[in-house]
CSV table of C-alpha atoms in Angstrom, one decimal:
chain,number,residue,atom,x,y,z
F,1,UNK,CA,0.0,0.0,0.0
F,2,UNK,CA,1.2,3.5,-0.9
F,3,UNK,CA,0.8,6.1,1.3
F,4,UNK,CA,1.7,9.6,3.2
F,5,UNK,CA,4.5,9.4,5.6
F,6,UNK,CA,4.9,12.1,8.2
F,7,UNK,CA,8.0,13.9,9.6
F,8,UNK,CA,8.1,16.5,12.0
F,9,UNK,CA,11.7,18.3,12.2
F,10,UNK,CA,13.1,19.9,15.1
F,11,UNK,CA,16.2,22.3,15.4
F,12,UNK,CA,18.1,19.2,16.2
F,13,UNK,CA,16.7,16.7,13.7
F,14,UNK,CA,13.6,15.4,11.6
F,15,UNK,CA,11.6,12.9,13.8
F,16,UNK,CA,8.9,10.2,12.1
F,17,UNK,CA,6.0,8.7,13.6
F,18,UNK,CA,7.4,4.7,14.5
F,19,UNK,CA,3.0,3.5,15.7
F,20,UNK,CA,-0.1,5.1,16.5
F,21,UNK,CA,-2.1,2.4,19.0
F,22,UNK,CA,-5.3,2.8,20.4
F,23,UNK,CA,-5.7,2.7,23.9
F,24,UNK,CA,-8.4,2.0,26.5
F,25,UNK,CA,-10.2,5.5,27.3
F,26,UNK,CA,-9.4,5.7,30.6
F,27,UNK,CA,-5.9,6.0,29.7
F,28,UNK,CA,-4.0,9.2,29.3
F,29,UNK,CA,-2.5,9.6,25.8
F,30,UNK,CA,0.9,9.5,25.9
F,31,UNK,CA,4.7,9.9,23.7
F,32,UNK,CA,7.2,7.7,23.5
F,33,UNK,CA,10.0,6.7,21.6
F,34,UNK,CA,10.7,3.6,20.1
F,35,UNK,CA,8.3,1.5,22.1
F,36,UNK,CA,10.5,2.5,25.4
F,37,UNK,CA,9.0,2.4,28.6
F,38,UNK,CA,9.6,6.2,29.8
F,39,UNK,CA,6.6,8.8,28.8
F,40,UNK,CA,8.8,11.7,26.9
F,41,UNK,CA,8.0,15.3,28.9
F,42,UNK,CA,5.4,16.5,25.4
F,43,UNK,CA,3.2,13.3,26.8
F,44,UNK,CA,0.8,16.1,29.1
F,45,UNK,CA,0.6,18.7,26.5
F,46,UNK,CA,0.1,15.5,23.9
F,47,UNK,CA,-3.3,14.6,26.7
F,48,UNK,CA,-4.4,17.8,26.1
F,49,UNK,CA,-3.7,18.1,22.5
F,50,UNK,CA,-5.7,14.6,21.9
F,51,UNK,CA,-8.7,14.7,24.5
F,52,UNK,CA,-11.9,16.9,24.9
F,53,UNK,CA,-12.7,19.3,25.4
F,54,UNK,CA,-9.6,21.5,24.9
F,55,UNK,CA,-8.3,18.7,22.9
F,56,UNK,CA,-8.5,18.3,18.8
F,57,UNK,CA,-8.2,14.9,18.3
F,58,UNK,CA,-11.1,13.1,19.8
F,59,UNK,CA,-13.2,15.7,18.1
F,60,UNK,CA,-11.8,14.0,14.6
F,61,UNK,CA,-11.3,10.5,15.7
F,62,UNK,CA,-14.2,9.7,18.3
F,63,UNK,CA,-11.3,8.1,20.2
F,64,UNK,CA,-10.0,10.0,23.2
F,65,UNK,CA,-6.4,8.1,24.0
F,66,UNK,CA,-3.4,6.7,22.1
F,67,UNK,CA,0.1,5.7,22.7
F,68,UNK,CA,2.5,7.6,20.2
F,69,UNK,CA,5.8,6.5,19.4
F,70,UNK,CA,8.5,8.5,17.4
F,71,UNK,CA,11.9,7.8,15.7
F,72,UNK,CA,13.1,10.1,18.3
F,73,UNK,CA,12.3,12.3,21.1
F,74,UNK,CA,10.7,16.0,20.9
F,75,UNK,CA,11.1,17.8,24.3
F,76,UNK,CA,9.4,21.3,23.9
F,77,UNK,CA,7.9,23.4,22.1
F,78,UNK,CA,4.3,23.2,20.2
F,79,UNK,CA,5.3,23.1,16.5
F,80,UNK,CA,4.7,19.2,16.8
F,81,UNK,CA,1.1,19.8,16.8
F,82,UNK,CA,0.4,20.4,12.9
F,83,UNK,CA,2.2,16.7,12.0
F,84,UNK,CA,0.4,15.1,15.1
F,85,UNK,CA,-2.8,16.2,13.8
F,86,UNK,CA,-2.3,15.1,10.1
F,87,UNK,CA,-0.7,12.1,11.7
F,88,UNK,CA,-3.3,11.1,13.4
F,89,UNK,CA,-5.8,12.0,10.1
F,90,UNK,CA,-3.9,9.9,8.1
F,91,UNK,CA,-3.6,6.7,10.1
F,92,UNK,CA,-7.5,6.9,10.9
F,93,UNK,CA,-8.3,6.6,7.3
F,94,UNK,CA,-5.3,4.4,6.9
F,95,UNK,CA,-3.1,6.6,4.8
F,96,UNK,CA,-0.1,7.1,6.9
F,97,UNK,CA,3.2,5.2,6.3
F,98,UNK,CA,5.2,4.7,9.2
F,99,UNK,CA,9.0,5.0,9.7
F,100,UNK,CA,11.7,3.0,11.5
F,101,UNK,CA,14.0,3.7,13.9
F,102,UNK,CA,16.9,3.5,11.1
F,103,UNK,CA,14.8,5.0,8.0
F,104,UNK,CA,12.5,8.0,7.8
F,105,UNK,CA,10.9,6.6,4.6
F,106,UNK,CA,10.2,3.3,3.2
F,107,UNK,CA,9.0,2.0,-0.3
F,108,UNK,CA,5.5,2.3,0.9
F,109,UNK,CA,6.1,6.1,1.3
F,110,UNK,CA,5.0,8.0,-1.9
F,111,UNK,CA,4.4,11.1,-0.5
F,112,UNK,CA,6.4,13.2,2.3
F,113,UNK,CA,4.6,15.5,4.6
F,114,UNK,CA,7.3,18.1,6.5
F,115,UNK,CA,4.9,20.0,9.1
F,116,UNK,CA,6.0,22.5,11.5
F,117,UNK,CA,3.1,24.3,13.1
F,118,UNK,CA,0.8,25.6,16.1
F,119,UNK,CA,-2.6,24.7,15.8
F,120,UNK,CA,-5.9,26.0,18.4
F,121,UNK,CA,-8.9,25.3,19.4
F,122,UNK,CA,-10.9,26.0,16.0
F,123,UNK,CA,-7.4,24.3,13.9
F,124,UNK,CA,-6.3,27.8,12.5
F,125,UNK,CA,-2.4,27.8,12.0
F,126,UNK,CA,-0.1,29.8,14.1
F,127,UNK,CA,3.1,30.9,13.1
F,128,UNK,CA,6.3,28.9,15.0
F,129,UNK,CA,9.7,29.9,14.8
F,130,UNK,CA,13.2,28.7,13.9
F,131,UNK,CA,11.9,27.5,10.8
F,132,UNK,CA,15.6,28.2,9.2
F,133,UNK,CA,17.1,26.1,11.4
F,134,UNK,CA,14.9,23.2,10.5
F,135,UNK,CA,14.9,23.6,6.8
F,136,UNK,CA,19.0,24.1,7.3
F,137,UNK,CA,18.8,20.7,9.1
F,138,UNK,CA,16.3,19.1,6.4
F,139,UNK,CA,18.0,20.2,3.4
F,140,UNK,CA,20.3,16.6,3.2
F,141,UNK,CA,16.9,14.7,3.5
F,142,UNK,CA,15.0,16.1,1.0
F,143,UNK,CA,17.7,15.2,-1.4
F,144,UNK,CA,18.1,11.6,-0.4
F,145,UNK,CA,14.1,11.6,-0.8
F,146,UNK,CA,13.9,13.1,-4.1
F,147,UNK,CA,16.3,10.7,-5.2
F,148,UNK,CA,14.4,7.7,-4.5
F,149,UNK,CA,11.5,10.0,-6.1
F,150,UNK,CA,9.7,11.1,-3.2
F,151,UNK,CA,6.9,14.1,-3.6
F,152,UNK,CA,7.9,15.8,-0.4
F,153,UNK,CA,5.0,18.7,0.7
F,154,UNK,CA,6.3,21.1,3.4
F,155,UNK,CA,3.4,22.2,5.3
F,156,UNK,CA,3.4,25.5,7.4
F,157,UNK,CA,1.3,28.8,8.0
F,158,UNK,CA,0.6,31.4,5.8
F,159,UNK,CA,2.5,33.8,8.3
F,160,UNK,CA,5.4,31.6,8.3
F,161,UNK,CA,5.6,31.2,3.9
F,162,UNK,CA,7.8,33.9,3.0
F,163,UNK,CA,10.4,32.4,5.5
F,164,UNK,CA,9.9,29.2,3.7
F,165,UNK,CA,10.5,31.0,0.1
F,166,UNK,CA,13.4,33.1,1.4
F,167,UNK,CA,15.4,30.1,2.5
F,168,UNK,CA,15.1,28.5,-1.0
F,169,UNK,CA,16.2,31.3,-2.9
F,170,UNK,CA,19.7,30.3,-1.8
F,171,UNK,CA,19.3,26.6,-3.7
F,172,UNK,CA,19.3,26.8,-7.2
F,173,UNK,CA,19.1,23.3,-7.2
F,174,UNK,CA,16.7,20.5,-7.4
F,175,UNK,CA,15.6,21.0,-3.9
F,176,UNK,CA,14.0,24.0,-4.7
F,177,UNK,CA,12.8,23.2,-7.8
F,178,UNK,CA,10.6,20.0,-6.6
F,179,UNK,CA,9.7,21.0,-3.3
F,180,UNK,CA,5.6,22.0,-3.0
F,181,UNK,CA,4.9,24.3,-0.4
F,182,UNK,CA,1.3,24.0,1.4
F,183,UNK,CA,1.1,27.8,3.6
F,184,UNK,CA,-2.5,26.7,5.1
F,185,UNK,CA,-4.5,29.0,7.2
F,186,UNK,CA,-6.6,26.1,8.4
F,187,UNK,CA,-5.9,22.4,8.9
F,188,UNK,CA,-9.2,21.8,7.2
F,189,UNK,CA,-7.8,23.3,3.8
F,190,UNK,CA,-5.7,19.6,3.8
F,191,UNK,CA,-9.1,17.5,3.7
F,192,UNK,CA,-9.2,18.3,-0.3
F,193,UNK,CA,-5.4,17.3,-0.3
F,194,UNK,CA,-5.4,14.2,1.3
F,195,UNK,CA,-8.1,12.6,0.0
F,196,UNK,CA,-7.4,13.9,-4.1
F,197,UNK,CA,-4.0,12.4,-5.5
F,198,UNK,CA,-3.8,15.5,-7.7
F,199,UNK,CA,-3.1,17.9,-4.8
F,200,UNK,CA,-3.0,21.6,-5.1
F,201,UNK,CA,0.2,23.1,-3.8
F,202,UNK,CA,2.1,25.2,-3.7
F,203,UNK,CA,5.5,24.5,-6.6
F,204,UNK,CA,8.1,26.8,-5.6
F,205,UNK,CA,9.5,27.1,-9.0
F,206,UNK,CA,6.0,28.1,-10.7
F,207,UNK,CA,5.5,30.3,-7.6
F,208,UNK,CA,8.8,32.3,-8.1
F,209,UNK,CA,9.1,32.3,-11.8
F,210,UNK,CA,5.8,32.8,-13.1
F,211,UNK,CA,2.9,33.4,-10.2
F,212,UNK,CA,5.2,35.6,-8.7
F,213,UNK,CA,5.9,37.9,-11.5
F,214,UNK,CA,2.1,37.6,-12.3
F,215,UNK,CA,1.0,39.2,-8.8
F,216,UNK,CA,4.1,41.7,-9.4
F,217,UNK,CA,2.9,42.6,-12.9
F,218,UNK,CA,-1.0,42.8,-11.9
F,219,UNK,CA,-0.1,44.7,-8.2
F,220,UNK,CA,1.9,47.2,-11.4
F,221,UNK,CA,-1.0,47.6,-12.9
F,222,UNK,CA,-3.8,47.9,-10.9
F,223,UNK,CA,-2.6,49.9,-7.5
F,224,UNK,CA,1.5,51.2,-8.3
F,225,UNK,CA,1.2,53.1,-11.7
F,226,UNK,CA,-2.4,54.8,-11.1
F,227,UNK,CA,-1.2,55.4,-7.4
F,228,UNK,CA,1.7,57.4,-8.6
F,229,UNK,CA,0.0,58.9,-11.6
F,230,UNK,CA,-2.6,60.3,-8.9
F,231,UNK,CA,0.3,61.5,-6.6
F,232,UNK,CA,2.4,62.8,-10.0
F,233,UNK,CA,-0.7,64.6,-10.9
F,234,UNK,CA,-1.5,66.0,-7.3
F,235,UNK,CA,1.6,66.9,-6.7
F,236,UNK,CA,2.4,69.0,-9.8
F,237,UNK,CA,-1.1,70.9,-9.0
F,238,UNK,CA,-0.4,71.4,-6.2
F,239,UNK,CA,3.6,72.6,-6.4
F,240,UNK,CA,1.8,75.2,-9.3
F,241,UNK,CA,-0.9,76.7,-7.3
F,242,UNK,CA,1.9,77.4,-4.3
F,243,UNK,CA,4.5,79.4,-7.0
F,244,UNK,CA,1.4,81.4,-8.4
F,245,UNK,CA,0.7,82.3,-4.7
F,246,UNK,CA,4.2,82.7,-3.1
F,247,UNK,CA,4.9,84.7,-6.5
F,248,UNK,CA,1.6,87.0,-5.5
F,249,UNK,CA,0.1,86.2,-8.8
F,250,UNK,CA,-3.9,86.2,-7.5
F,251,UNK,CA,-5.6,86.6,-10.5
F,252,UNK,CA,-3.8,83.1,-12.2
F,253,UNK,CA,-4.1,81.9,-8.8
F,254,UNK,CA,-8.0,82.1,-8.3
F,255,UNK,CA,-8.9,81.1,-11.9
F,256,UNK,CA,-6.8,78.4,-11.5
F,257,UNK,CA,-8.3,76.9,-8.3
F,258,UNK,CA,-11.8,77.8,-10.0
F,259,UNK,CA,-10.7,75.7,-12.8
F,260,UNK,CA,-9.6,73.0,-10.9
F,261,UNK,CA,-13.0,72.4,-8.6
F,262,UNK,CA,-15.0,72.2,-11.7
F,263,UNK,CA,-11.9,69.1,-13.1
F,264,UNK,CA,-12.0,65.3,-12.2
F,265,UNK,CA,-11.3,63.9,-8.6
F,266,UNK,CA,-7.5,64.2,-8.5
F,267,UNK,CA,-8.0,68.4,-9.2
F,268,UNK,CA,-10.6,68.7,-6.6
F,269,UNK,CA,-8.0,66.7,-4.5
F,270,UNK,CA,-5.4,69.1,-5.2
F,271,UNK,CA,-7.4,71.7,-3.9
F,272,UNK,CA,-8.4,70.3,-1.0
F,273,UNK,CA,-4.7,69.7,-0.6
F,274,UNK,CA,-3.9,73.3,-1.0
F,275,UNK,CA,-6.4,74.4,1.3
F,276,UNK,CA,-5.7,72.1,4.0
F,277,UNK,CA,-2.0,73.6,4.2
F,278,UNK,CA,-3.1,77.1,3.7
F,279,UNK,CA,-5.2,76.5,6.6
F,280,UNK,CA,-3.0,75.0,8.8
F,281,UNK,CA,-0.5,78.2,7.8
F,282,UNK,CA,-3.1,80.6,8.5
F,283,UNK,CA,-3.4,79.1,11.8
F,284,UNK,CA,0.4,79.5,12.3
F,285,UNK,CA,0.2,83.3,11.6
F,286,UNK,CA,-2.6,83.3,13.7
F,287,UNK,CA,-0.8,82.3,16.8
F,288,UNK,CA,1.8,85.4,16.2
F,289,UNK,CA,-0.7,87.8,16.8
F,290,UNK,CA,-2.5,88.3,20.4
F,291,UNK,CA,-5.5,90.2,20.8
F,292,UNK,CA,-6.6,91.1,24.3
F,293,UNK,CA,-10.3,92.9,24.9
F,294,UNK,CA,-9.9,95.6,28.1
F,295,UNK,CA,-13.1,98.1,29.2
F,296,UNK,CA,-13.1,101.2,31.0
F,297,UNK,CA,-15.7,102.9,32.3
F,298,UNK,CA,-16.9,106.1,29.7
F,299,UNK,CA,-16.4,109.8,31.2
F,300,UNK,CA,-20.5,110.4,30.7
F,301,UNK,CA,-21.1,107.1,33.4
F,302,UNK,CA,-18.6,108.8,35.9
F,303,UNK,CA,-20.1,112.2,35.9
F,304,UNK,CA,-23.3,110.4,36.5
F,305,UNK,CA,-21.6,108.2,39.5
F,306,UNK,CA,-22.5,105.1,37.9
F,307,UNK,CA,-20.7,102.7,40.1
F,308,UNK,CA,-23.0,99.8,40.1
F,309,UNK,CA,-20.5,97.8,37.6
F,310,UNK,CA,-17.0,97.7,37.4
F,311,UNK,CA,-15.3,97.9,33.9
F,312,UNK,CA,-12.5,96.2,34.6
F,313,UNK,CA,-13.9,92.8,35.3
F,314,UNK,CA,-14.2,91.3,31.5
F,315,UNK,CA,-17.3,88.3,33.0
F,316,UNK,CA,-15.8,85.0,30.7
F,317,UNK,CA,-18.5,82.0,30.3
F,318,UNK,CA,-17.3,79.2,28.2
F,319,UNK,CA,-15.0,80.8,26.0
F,320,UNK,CA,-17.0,84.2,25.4
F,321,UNK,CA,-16.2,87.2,27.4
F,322,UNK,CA,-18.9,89.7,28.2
F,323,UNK,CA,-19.1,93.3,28.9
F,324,UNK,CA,-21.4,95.6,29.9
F,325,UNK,CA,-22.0,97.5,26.9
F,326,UNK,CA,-21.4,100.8,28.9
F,327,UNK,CA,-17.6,100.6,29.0
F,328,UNK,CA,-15.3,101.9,26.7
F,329,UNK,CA,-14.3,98.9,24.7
F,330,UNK,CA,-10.4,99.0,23.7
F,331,UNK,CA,-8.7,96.4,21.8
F,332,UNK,CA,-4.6,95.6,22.4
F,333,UNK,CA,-3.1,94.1,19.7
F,334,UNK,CA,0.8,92.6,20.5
F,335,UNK,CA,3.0,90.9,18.0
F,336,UNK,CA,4.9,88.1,19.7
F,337,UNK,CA,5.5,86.2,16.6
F,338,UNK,CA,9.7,86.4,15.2
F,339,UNK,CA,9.0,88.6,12.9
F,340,UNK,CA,7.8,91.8,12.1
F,341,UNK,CA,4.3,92.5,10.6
F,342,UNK,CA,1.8,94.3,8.5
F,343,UNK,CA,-1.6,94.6,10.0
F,344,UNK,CA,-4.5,95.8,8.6
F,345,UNK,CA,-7.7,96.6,10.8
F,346,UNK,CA,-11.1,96.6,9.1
F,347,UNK,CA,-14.5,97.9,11.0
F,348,UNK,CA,-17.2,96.6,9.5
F,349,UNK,CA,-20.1,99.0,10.5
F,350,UNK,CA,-23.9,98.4,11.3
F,351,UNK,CA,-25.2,101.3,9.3
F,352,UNK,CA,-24.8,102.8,5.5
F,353,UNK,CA,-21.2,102.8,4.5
F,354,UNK,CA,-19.8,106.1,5.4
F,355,UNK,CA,-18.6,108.8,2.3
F,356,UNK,CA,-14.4,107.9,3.3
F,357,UNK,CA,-14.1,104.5,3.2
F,358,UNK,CA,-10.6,104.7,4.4
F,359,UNK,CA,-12.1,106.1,8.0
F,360,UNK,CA,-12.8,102.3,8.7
F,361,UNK,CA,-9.4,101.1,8.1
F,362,UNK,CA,-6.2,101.3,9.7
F,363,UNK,CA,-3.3,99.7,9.1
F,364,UNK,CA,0.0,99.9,11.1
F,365,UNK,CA,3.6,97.5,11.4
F,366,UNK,CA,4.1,95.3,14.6
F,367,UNK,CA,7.8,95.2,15.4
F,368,UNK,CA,8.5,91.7,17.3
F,369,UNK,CA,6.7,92.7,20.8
F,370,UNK,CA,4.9,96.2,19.8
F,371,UNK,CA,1.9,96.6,20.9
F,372,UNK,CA,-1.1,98.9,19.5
F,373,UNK,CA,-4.2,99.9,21.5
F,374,UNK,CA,-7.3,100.4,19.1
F,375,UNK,CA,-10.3,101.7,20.1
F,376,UNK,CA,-14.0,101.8,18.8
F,377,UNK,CA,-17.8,102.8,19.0
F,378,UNK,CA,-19.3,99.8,20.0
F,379,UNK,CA,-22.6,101.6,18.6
F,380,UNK,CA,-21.7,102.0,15.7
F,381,UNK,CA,-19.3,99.0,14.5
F,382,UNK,CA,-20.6,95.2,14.6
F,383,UNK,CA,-17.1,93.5,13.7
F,384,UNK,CA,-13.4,94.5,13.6
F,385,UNK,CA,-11.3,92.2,10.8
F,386,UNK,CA,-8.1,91.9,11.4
F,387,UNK,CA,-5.9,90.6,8.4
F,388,UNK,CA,-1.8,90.5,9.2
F,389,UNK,CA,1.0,88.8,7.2
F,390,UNK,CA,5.0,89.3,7.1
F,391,UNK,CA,4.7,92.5,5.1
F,392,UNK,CA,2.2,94.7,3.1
F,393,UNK,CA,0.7,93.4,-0.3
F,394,UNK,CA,-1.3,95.6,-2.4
F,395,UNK,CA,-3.8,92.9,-3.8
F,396,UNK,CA,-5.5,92.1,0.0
F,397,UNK,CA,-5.3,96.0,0.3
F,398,UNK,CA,-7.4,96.2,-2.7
F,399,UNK,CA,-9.6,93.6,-1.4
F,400,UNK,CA,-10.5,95.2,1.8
F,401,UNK,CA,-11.2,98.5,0.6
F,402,UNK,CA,-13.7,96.7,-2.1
F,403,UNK,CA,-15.0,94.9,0.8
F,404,UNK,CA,-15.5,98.2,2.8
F,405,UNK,CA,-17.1,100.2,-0.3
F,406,UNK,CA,-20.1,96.8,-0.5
F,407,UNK,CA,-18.2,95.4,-3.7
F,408,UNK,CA,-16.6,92.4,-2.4
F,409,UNK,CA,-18.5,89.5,-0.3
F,410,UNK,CA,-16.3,88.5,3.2
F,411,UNK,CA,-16.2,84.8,2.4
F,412,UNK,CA,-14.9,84.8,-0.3
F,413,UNK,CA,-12.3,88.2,0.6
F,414,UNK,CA,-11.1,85.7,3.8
F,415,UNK,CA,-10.5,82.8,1.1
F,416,UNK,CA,-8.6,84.8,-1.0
F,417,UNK,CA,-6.6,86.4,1.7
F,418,UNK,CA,-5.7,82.3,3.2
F,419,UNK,CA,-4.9,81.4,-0.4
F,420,UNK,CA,-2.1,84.3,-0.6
F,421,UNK,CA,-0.9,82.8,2.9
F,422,UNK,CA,-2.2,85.3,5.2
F,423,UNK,CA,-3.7,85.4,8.4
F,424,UNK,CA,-7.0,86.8,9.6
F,425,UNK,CA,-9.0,86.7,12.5
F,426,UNK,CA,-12.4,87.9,13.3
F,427,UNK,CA,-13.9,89.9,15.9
F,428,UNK,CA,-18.1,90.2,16.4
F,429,UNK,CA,-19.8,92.5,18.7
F,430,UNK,CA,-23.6,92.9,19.7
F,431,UNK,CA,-25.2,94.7,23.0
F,432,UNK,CA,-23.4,91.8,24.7
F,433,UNK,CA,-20.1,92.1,23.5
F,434,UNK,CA,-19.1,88.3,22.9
F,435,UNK,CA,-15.8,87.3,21.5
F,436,UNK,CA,-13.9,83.9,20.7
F,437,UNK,CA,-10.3,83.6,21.9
């Protein structure tokens, strides 16, 4: 009878199974070697391994204890368990081949299974280690076995296959080319193998020469070149619309972002790219320029002894500070940013724009700790904008004073003044003067 033989290798050597008895089921399943006397130290995990309900075995077999006995002994370790199991699979449907102490494989043996592997509870593979060692220590075996025309089948995990392929790359020999490697993610995926003589394995040959270069050419194909065409195309968007900006060209710079959100997916990317930095610079600037909120108490409220409120103590709920809208609102504006700055400051009013536009605006540079106190009429002025950047440009200048005169719309002024890579920040007022930090 032809049949499977099993051989589980160790970092020392390559042990076979020697006879798989039944035993009565009161019995504890045990290991031995050679039909000796002494229990090897694997024979308690082995009791577990075999019986329900932690165990597999029984589970397969209906028979819950055997006596084991090996060509030699295995002390440690769990990577046993994937060749016990197929053991055991193959001898209960009287497939497996047994060796002898002297001679892994016989003329019965047709087929060679090399298992190293960690099964649990539901017989999913686990990775082991020091699979190198054992394939180092294999390597004279499988040529005596191919020799006397031997299909050998190493069987591991998925995880542990590109170990497996690695260490072959180094024989350019015969080994390599007639080994079949079985990476299994379940020991179920071996019912179809064992019981089909035309198994479906893995040839490492076919894998490296052809499949390989296959899933190479097709991972090309599909994800690689349109990935880097989408990054080439991104990038080179992107890179354009920050020279048009950092050269202060606004007009090609708006058209072109227009242009680009009405294009295909990787244009509207690039935008939202360019935004998300402009944003994250505006914030920067931002952080450069502090703006604190102080009150006094107006010269009409002291000639009339109002003294019922103090001026002086800004009330701050969540965030939002309130004051009383009798105070005298003033607004200190420092610079503690490195460098020096251009700041321009906007009131947007509440009533019909006045005749001098330019009565709403001032402008003034921060030196590196200079500080500006600004005052306002808090009953006439709903908002202050405050728009600052490293030096003066005549484009957002142009911009605010269309804003002021009713010709321009704030949105889209604060867009265009984040897309040149300036900062902004502003201020609302009502009765209740509120005002975010």
């Amino acid at each position: 009878m032809k049949g499977w033989t099993v051989l589980i290798p160790t970092t020392l050597n390559i042990v076979g199974f020697t006879d798989i008895t039944v035993e009565d089921e009161n019995v504890s399943p045990i290991v031995c070697v050679n039909n000796s006397l002494t229990p090897l130290p694997i024979s308690s995990d082995y009791n577990h391994f075999v019986k329900s309900p932690s165990g597999v075995i029984e589970k397969f077999t209906k028979i819950s204890s055997y006596r084991l006995d090996l060509t030699d002994q295995i002390d440690a370790g769990d990577s046993w368990q994937l060749g016990f199991y197929i053991a055991h699979i193959l001898n209960h449907n009287k497939k497996l081949i047994f060796s002898k102490p002297n001679s892994l494989i016989n003329e019965q043996t047709e087929k060679v299974f090399w298992c190293s592997g960690r099964i649990n509870a539901n017989l999913d593979l686990i990775d082991v280690s020091y699979i190198n060692s054992k394939l180092k220590n294999s390597v004279s075996f499988f040529q005596n076995a191919l020799d006397q025309n031997k299909e050998i089948y190493i069987c591991i995990s998925r995880g542990n296959l590109g170990e497996v392929q690695s260490f072959f790359k180094n024989y350019q020999s015969e080994i390599s080319q007639n080994l079949k490697i079985i990476p299994l993610t379940n020991v179920n995926d071996l019912s179809e193998l064992i019981n089909i003589p035309n198994i479906k394995a893995y040839n490492f040959k076919k894998l490296t020469n052809t499949s390989l270069n296959k899933i190479i050419l097709s991972f090309l194909i599909f994800f690689i070149i349109p990935l880097f065409i989408f990054f080439y195309k991104t990038t080179n968007n992107y890179l354009y619309l920050k020279k048009l900006r950092d050269d202060n060209l606004h007009i090609q710079l708006m058209r072109q972002i227009d242009s680009l959100k009405q294009s295909d997916f990787i244009s509207k990317f690039s935008i939202f790219l360019f935004d998300y930095f402009q944003s994250r610079n505006n914030l920067s600037i931002n952080e450069t320029i502090d703006i604190k909120i102080k009150a006094e108490i107006s010269d009409k409220n002291i000639k009339k002894n109002i003294n019922e409120f103090n001026c002086s103590n800004i009330l701050e709920i969540e965030n939002i500070k309130i004051i009383d809208d009798r105070c005298n609102i003033y607004l200190n504006i420092l610079n503690i940013g490195e460098d020096k700055k251009f700041i321009w400051i906007v009131r947007l009013n509440k009533y019909n724009e006045p005749k001098n536009p330019s009565s709403k605006l001032v402008t003034s540079y921060l030196n590196k700790k200079d500080l500006i106190t600004f005052d306002f009429d808090l009953s006439k002025t709903s908002s202050l904008l405050l728009v600052f950047g490293n030096e003066f440009n005549k484009n957002i200048n142009k911009w605010i004073f269309n804003l002021i005169r009713g010709k321009a719309i704030l949105n889209n002024t604060l867009y265009r003044i984040q897309a040149l890579g300036f900062g902004f920040k502003k201020l609302e007022f009502k009765r209740v003067i509120y005002i975010d930090k």
